[in-house]
Every structure is written in C-alpha cells, then in structure tokens.
Tab-separated table of N, CA and C in Angstrom:
chain	number	residue	atom	x	y	z
A	5	MET	N	7.742	-4.718	1.616
A	5	MET	CA	8.176	-3.417	1.167
A	5	MET	C	9.523	-3.579	0.483
A	6	ALA	N	9.646	-3.170	-0.766
A	6	ALA	CA	10.917	-3.181	-1.471
A	6	ALA	C	11.661	-1.907	-1.107
A	7	ALA	N	12.990	-1.974	-1.115
A	7	ALA	CA	13.734	-0.795	-0.713
A	7	ALA	C	15.051	-0.682	-1.450
A	8	SER	N	15.488	0.548	-1.689
A	8	SER	CA	16.784	0.774	-2.283
A	8	SER	C	17.838	0.952	-1.196
A	9	GLU	N	17.440	1.002	0.030
A	9	GLU	CA	18.314	1.016	1.194
A	9	GLU	C	18.199	-0.363	1.841
A	10	PRO	N	19.095	-0.693	2.768
A	10	PRO	CA	18.933	-1.967	3.473
A	10	PRO	C	17.536	-2.088	4.069
A	11	ALA	N	17.065	-3.313	4.178
A	11	ALA	CA	15.699	-3.556	4.646
A	11	ALA	C	15.416	-2.872	5.977
A	12	SER	N	16.399	-2.845	6.879
A	12	SER	CA	16.170	-2.223	8.183
A	12	SER	C	15.848	-0.739	8.044
A	13	ALA	N	16.460	-0.068	7.076
A	13	ALA	CA	16.181	1.353	6.867
A	13	ALA	C	14.750	1.555	6.389
A	14	ALA	N	14.308	0.725	5.460
A	14	ALA	CA	12.942	0.835	4.945
A	14	ALA	C	11.930	0.495	6.025
A	15	LEU	N	12.207	-0.534	6.799
A	15	LEU	CA	11.276	-0.950	7.843
A	15	LEU	C	11.165	0.090	8.950
A	16	ARG	N	12.207	0.871	9.130
A	16	ARG	CA	12.202	1.902	10.163
A	16	ARG	C	11.044	2.882	9.960
A	17	CYS	N	10.685	3.176	8.720
A	17	CYS	CA	9.635	4.154	8.420
A	17	CYS	C	8.335	3.504	7.954
A	18	GLU	N	8.245	2.193	7.994
A	18	GLU	CA	7.084	1.495	7.442
A	18	GLU	C	5.769	1.952	8.066
A	19	ALA	N	5.717	2.074	9.381
A	19	ALA	CA	4.471	2.466	10.051
A	19	ALA	C	4.032	3.862	9.616
A	20	GLN	N	4.984	4.784	9.497
A	20	GLN	CA	4.653	6.149	9.099
A	20	GLN	C	4.174	6.210	7.649
A	21	ILE	N	4.774	5.410	6.776
A	21	ILE	CA	4.342	5.360	5.376
A	21	ILE	C	2.922	4.817	5.302
A	22	ASN	N	2.679	3.710	5.989
A	22	ASN	CA	1.337	3.116	5.984
A	22	ASN	C	0.296	4.063	6.573
A	23	GLU	N	0.664	4.797	7.616
A	23	GLU	CA	-0.262	5.760	8.222
A	23	GLU	C	-0.570	6.905	7.252
A	24	ALA	N	0.453	7.392	6.544
A	24	ALA	CA	0.240	8.469	5.566
A	24	ALA	C	-0.704	8.009	4.462
A	25	LEU	N	-0.534	6.778	3.986
A	25	LEU	CA	-1.418	6.243	2.946
A	25	LEU	C	-2.844	6.089	3.472
A	26	ALA	N	-2.980	5.585	4.696
A	26	ALA	CA	-4.308	5.410	5.293
A	26	ALA	C	-4.995	6.764	5.481
A	27	ASN	N	-4.231	7.786	5.893
A	27	ASN	CA	-4.800	9.125	6.078
A	27	ASN	C	-5.324	9.709	4.773
A	28	MET	N	-4.788	9.268	3.655
A	28	MET	CA	-5.236	9.739	2.342
A	28	MET	C	-6.235	8.767	1.715
A	29	SER	N	-6.726	7.815	2.507
A	29	SER	CA	-7.723	6.819	2.069
A	29	SER	C	-7.236	5.965	0.905
A	30	ILE	N	-5.949	5.630	0.909
A	30	ILE	CA	-5.388	4.733	-0.102
A	30	ILE	C	-5.339	3.339	0.513
A	31	PRO	N	-6.135	2.406	-0.004
A	31	PRO	CA	-6.156	1.061	0.574
A	31	PRO	C	-4.867	0.291	0.274
A	32	GLN	N	-4.451	-0.544	1.214
A	32	GLN	CA	-3.256	-1.372	1.006
A	32	GLN	C	-3.387	-2.239	-0.240
A	33	SER	N	-4.613	-2.621	-0.583
A	33	SER	CA	-4.826	-3.461	-1.764
A	33	SER	C	-4.463	-2.736	-3.061
A	34	ASP	N	-4.381	-1.398	-3.024
A	34	ASP	CA	-4.004	-0.623	-4.211
A	34	ASP	C	-2.492	-0.422	-4.311
A	35	VAL	N	-1.751	-0.767	-3.263
A	35	VAL	CA	-0.301	-0.567	-3.254
A	35	VAL	C	0.376	-1.717	-3.995
A	36	LYS	N	1.052	-1.361	-5.087
A	36	LYS	CA	1.771	-2.355	-5.891
A	36	LYS	C	3.170	-2.586	-5.326
A	37	SER	N	3.871	-1.505	-4.971
A	37	SER	CA	5.213	-1.621	-4.399
A	37	SER	C	5.582	-0.327	-3.683
A	38	ILE	N	6.561	-0.440	-2.788
A	38	ILE	CA	7.095	0.724	-2.086
A	38	ILE	C	8.612	0.618	-2.100
A	39	LYS	N	9.255	1.687	-2.527
A	39	LYS	CA	10.716	1.764	-2.485
A	39	LYS	C	11.087	2.965	-1.636
A	40	VAL	N	12.014	2.768	-0.714
A	40	VAL	CA	12.443	3.843	0.168
A	40	VAL	C	13.885	4.196	-0.174
A	41	ALA	N	14.146	5.482	-0.361
A	41	ALA	CA	15.488	5.950	-0.699
A	41	ALA	C	15.912	7.042	0.274
A	42	ARG	N	17.164	6.967	0.679
A	42	ARG	CA	17.741	7.992	1.544
A	42	ARG	C	18.253	9.130	0.670
A	43	GLN	N	17.900	10.353	1.038
A	43	GLN	CA	18.316	11.536	0.288
A	43	GLN	C	19.300	12.339	1.131
A	44	GLY	N	20.575	12.366	0.709
A	44	GLY	CA	21.593	13.135	1.417
A	44	GLY	C	21.442	14.615	1.143
A	45	LYS	N	21.875	15.418	2.111
A	45	LYS	CA	21.760	16.875	1.972
A	45	LYS	C	23.103	17.523	2.278
A	46	GLY	N	23.798	17.955	1.256
A	46	GLY	CA	25.022	18.726	1.437
A	46	GLY	C	26.218	17.917	1.886
A	47	ALA	N	27.218	18.633	2.390
A	47	ALA	CA	28.499	18.037	2.750
A	47	ALA	C	28.394	17.074	3.926
A	48	LYS	N	27.411	17.253	4.777
A	48	LYS	CA	27.261	16.386	5.948
A	48	LYS	C	26.124	15.395	5.742
A	49	SER	N	26.092	14.765	4.563
A	49	SER	CA	24.969	13.884	4.236
A	49	SER	C	24.913	12.636	5.108
A	50	ALA	N	26.002	12.308	5.810
A	50	ALA	CA	25.971	11.147	6.704
A	50	ALA	C	25.035	11.387	7.885
A	51	THR	N	24.888	12.630	8.288
A	51	THR	CA	24.011	12.942	9.419
A	51	THR	C	22.845	13.848	9.030
A	52	ASN	N	22.907	14.442	7.862
A	52	ASN	CA	21.857	15.356	7.407
A	52	ASN	C	21.188	14.751	6.173
A	53	TYR	N	20.141	13.991	6.396
A	53	TYR	CA	19.468	13.307	5.296
A	53	TYR	C	17.982	13.179	5.590
A	54	SER	N	17.243	12.766	4.577
A	54	SER	CA	15.808	12.513	4.708
A	54	SER	C	15.489	11.217	3.971
A	55	TRP	N	14.246	10.779	4.081
A	55	TRP	CA	13.782	9.568	3.397
A	55	TRP	C	12.667	9.923	2.426
A	56	ASP	N	12.690	9.300	1.261
A	56	ASP	CA	11.595	9.406	0.303
A	56	ASP	C	11.054	8.015	0.034
A	57	ALA	N	9.749	7.856	0.171
A	57	ALA	CA	9.093	6.587	-0.171
A	57	ALA	C	8.369	6.786	-1.494
A	58	TRP	N	8.693	5.941	-2.461
A	58	TRP	CA	8.055	5.947	-3.778
A	58	TRP	C	7.025	4.833	-3.761
A	59	VAL	N	5.745	5.195	-3.706
A	59	VAL	CA	4.666	4.214	-3.598
A	59	VAL	C	3.993	4.072	-4.964
A	60	ARG	N	4.142	2.904	-5.572
A	60	ARG	CA	3.505	2.613	-6.870
A	60	ARG	C	2.135	2.017	-6.585
A	61	LEU	N	1.109	2.586	-7.218
A	61	LEU	CA	-0.255	2.096	-7.036
A	61	LEU	C	-0.690	1.273	-8.243
A	62	ASN	N	-1.607	0.343	-8.011
A	62	ASN	CA	-2.186	-0.443	-9.102
A	62	ASN	C	-3.122	0.401	-9.960
A	63	SER	N	-3.695	1.444	-9.371
A	63	SER	CA	-4.765	2.200	-10.024
A	63	SER	C	-4.301	3.354	-10.907
A	64	CYS	N	-2.994	3.620	-10.976
A	64	CYS	CA	-2.534	4.745	-11.795
A	64	CYS	C	-1.090	4.541	-12.228
A	65	ASN	N	-0.667	5.387	-13.161
A	65	ASN	CA	0.689	5.354	-13.679
A	65	ASN	C	1.452	6.527	-13.087
A	66	GLY	N	2.212	6.302	-12.068
A	66	GLY	CA	2.941	7.341	-11.356
A	66	GLY	C	3.177	6.865	-9.935
A	67	TYR	N	3.440	7.790	-9.057
A	67	TYR	CA	3.748	7.437	-7.670
A	67	TYR	C	3.022	8.349	-6.694
A	68	VAL	N	2.822	7.832	-5.492
A	68	VAL	CA	2.528	8.658	-4.334
A	68	VAL	C	3.869	8.785	-3.624
A	69	MET	N	4.309	10.005	-3.413
A	69	MET	CA	5.590	10.259	-2.758
A	69	MET	C	5.345	10.635	-1.300
A	70	VAL	N	6.074	9.983	-0.410
A	70	VAL	CA	6.002	10.311	1.012
A	70	VAL	C	7.396	10.784	1.415
A	71	HIS	N	7.530	12.078	1.671
A	71	HIS	CA	8.817	12.662	2.052
A	71	HIS	C	8.860	12.772	3.572
A	72	MET	N	9.948	12.222	4.174
A	72	MET	CA	10.064	12.165	5.632
A	72	MET	C	11.424	12.664	6.100
A	73	THR	N	11.477	13.075	7.362
A	73	THR	CA	12.749	13.431	7.984
A	73	THR	C	13.534	12.150	8.246
A	74	ARG	N	14.760	12.299	8.714
A	74	ARG	CA	15.567	11.098	8.994
A	74	ARG	C	15.000	10.283	10.157
A	75	THR	N	14.113	10.900	10.952
A	75	THR	CA	13.455	10.167	12.036
A	75	THR	C	12.061	9.693	11.632
A	76	CYS	N	11.777	9.717	10.330
A	76	CYS	CA	10.536	9.195	9.740
A	76	CYS	C	9.303	10.063	9.982
A	77	HIS	N	9.479	11.305	10.356
A	77	HIS	CA	8.342	12.222	10.489
A	77	HIS	C	7.918	12.639	9.084
A	78	VAL	N	6.664	12.381	8.731
A	78	VAL	CA	6.166	12.711	7.392
A	78	VAL	C	6.066	14.225	7.248
A	79	GLN	N	6.733	14.760	6.216
A	79	GLN	CA	6.710	16.197	5.957
A	79	GLN	C	5.787	16.568	4.810
A	80	GLN	N	5.718	15.708	3.795
A	80	GLN	CA	4.911	16.028	2.624
A	80	GLN	C	4.505	14.738	1.927
A	81	VAL	N	3.282	14.733	1.404
A	81	VAL	CA	2.781	13.617	0.597
A	81	VAL	C	2.187	14.229	-0.666
A	82	TYR	N	2.600	13.714	-1.825
A	82	TYR	CA	2.097	14.234	-3.094
A	82	TYR	C	2.138	13.132	-4.144
A	83	THR	N	1.520	13.385	-5.287
A	83	THR	CA	1.505	12.395	-6.362
A	83	THR	C	2.306	12.892	-7.556
A	84	THR	N	2.694	11.932	-8.406
A	84	THR	CA	3.380	12.239	-9.658
A	84	THR	C	2.686	11.477	-10.781
A	85	GLY	N	3.041	11.808	-12.020
A	85	GLY	CA	2.455	11.109	-13.163
A	85	GLY	C	0.964	11.344	-13.235
A	86	ASP	N	0.221	10.282	-13.602
A	86	ASP	CA	-1.234	10.454	-13.709
A	86	ASP	C	-1.976	10.035	-12.445
A	87	CYS	N	-1.256	9.840	-11.346
A	87	CYS	CA	-1.910	9.505	-10.075
A	87	CYS	C	-2.567	10.762	-9.500
A	88	LYS	N	-3.830	10.628	-9.141
A	88	LYS	CA	-4.580	11.732	-8.536
A	88	LYS	C	-5.279	11.207	-7.289
A	89	VAL	N	-5.072	11.891	-6.180
A	89	VAL	CA	-5.718	11.535	-4.922
A	89	VAL	C	-6.326	12.814	-4.365
A	90	ASP	N	-7.612	12.772	-4.027
A	90	ASP	CA	-8.291	13.955	-3.486
A	90	ASP	C	-7.542	14.503	-2.281
A	91	GLY	N	-7.332	15.817	-2.276
A	91	GLY	CA	-6.687	16.477	-1.158
A	91	GLY	C	-5.174	16.392	-1.160
A	92	MET	N	-4.577	15.826	-2.206
A	92	MET	CA	-3.132	15.666	-2.268
A	92	MET	C	-2.583	16.444	-3.465
A	93	PRO	N	-1.512	17.240	-3.266
A	93	PRO	CA	-0.932	17.955	-4.401
A	93	PRO	C	-0.373	16.986	-5.443
A	94	ARG	N	-0.334	17.446	-6.679
A	94	ARG	CA	0.194	16.623	-7.779
A	94	ARG	C	1.256	17.426	-8.517
A	95	TYR	N	2.412	16.817	-8.711
A	95	TYR	CA	3.517	17.489	-9.407
A	95	TYR	C	3.927	16.713	-10.632
C-alpha cells in the first residue's frame, strides 16, 4: 500500500480499506495502488481529522474513494472519473 502519510498511518486502516473493497466485489487483482491521506478539519486538525484512501484500479481511469474516521471506521465509499461500480455512488 502506497501512502502519503507515514506507512504506520496507512497500515492502521488497511484491513478496513480491504474489507470495503471486498464488500463492493472489487478483487485485489484489480487494485493498482492505494494512497492514504489524512484530512484535517478546522483549527483542531491535530485531533479532529479523517482518512481518505484513493484506490486506483487497473480497470478504469479514476479512483474508488474510501472515506474513514480517524479510527478507520468507513463512512463512505464512492467512485470518481470513469470508474463505475454497481451499488456505489459516482461523483
């Protein structure tokens, strides 16, 4: 898993990201790369933040986005670009 945060931060949410992809029937063989970024929120961003996983697939041009709380609870999964997954919103 590639990450824009230290490896330990990305690995912290790895199981939840993989579970979200599996729940949407996205095979690991279709995953080209995963980048995890911490998103700060407001003046207290040191303690008030979330994680976004940008999942690049081999089968499309765009991303599957996995938005999580700071404790890695998946809140939303959606696609961008020309990626389309049944049952998943696309923005």
